[in-house]
XYZ file of C-alpha atoms in Angstrom:
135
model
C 10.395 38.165 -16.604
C 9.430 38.631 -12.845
C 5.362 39.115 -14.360
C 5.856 36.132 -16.151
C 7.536 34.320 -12.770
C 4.503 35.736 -10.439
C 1.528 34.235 -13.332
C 3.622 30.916 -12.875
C 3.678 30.811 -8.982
C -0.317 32.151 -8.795
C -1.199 29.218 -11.191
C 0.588 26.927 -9.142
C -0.981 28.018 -5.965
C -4.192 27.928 -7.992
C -4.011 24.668 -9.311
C -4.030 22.696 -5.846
C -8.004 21.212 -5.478
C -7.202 19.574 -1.789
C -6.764 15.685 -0.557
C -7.210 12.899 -3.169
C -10.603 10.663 -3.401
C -11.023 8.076 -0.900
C -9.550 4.783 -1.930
C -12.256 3.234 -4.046
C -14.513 5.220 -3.563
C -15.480 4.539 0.147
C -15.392 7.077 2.629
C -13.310 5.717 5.592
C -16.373 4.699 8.503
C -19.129 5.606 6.741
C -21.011 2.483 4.847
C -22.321 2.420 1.858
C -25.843 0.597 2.415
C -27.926 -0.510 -1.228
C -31.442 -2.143 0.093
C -33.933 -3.033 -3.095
C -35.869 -5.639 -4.398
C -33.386 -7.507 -6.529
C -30.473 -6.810 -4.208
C -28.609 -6.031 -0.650
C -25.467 -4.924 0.142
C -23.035 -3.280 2.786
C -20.132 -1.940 1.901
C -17.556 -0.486 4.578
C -13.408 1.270 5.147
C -13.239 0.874 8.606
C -11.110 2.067 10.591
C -11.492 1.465 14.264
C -15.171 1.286 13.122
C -18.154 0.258 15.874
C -21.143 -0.773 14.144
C -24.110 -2.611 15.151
C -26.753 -2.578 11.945
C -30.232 -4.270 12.104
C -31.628 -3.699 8.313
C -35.099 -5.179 7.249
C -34.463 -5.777 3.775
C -36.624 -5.060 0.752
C -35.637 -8.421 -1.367
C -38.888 -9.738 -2.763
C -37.859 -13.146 -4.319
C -39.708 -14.817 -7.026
C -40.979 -18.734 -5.817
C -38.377 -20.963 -7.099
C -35.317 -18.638 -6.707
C -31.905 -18.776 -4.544
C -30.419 -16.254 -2.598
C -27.030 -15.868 -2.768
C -24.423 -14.081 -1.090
C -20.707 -13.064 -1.426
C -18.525 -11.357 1.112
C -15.508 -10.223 0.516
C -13.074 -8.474 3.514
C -9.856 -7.152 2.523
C -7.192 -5.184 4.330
C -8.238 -6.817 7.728
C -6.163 -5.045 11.044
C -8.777 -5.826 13.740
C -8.016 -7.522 16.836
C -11.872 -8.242 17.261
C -14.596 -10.396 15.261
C -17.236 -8.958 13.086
C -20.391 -11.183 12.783
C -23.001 -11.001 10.048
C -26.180 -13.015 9.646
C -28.464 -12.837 6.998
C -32.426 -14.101 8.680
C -35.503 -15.490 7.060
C -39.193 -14.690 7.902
C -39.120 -17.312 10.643
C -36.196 -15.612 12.352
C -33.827 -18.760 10.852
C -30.294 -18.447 10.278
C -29.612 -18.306 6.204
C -25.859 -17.185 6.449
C -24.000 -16.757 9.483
C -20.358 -15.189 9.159
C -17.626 -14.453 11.383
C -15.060 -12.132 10.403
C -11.917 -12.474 12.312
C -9.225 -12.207 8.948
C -9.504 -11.882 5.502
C -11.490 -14.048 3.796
C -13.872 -14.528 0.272
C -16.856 -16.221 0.699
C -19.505 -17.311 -1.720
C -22.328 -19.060 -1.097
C -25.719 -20.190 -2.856
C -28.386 -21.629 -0.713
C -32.698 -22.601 -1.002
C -34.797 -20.387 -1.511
C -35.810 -18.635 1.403
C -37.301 -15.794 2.062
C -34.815 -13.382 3.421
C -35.564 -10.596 5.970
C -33.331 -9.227 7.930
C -29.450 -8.285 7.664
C -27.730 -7.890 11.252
C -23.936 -6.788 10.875
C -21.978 -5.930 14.295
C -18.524 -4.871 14.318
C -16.306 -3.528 17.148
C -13.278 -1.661 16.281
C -13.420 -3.159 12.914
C -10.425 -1.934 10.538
C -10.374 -2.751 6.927
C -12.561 -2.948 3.596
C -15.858 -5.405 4.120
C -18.208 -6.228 1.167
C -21.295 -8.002 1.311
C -23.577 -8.476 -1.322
C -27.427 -10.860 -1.485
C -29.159 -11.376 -4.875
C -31.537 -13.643 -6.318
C -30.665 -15.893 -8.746
């Protein structure tokens, strides 16, 4: 009985792997950055998070096409603003955002020919999810 209580307590010990996953699937202060030519988008679990991102993007839009974008920012704790701006070849605004709460947003705009994503952030604390496509 006592061989058969030890094999129990060893499996036990055994069968511990270490902390759960990161909540869906994003590693707290680390983005998640996807940069092609159909598609942006930043992805971030802050917490206390500084970030000041200046991304040239690779979208190559088709003549005739919109560029839409959708952020989403969930879980918001900061006592700062987050800005994010989305800028054309001309250096012209496209989409201009200030994060200060929680918030959807979806917007569909001209097309444009996007360039550049710019994303600060001080102390920023929650989930924040931006995506650009073409439609």
């Amino acid at each position: 009985m006592k061989k058969w209580l030890l094999v129990v307590v060893i499996w036990n010990l055994s069968a511990c792997v270490g902390p759960p996953g990161p909540d869906q699937g994003l590693v707290e202060n680390l983005p998640v950055i996807i940069n092609t030519n159909s598609a942006f988008s930043f992805l971030v679990r802050g917490d206390n998070y500084t970030f000041e991102e200046n991304i040239d993007l690779s979208l190559n839009l088709p003549d005739g096409k919109t560029v839409a974008s959708t952020l989403i920012v969930t879980e918001f704790k900061s006592t700062d603003t987050t800005f994010i701006q989305l800028v054309d070849v001309d250096g012209l605004k496209i989409y201009d955002y200030m994060v200060n709460a929680n918030m959807t947003r979806v917007d569909q705009t001209a097309s444009l020919k996007p360039k550049k994503a710019i994303l600060q952030g001080n102390k920023f604390s929650g989930i924040l999810e931006w995506v650009v496509t073409a439609n």
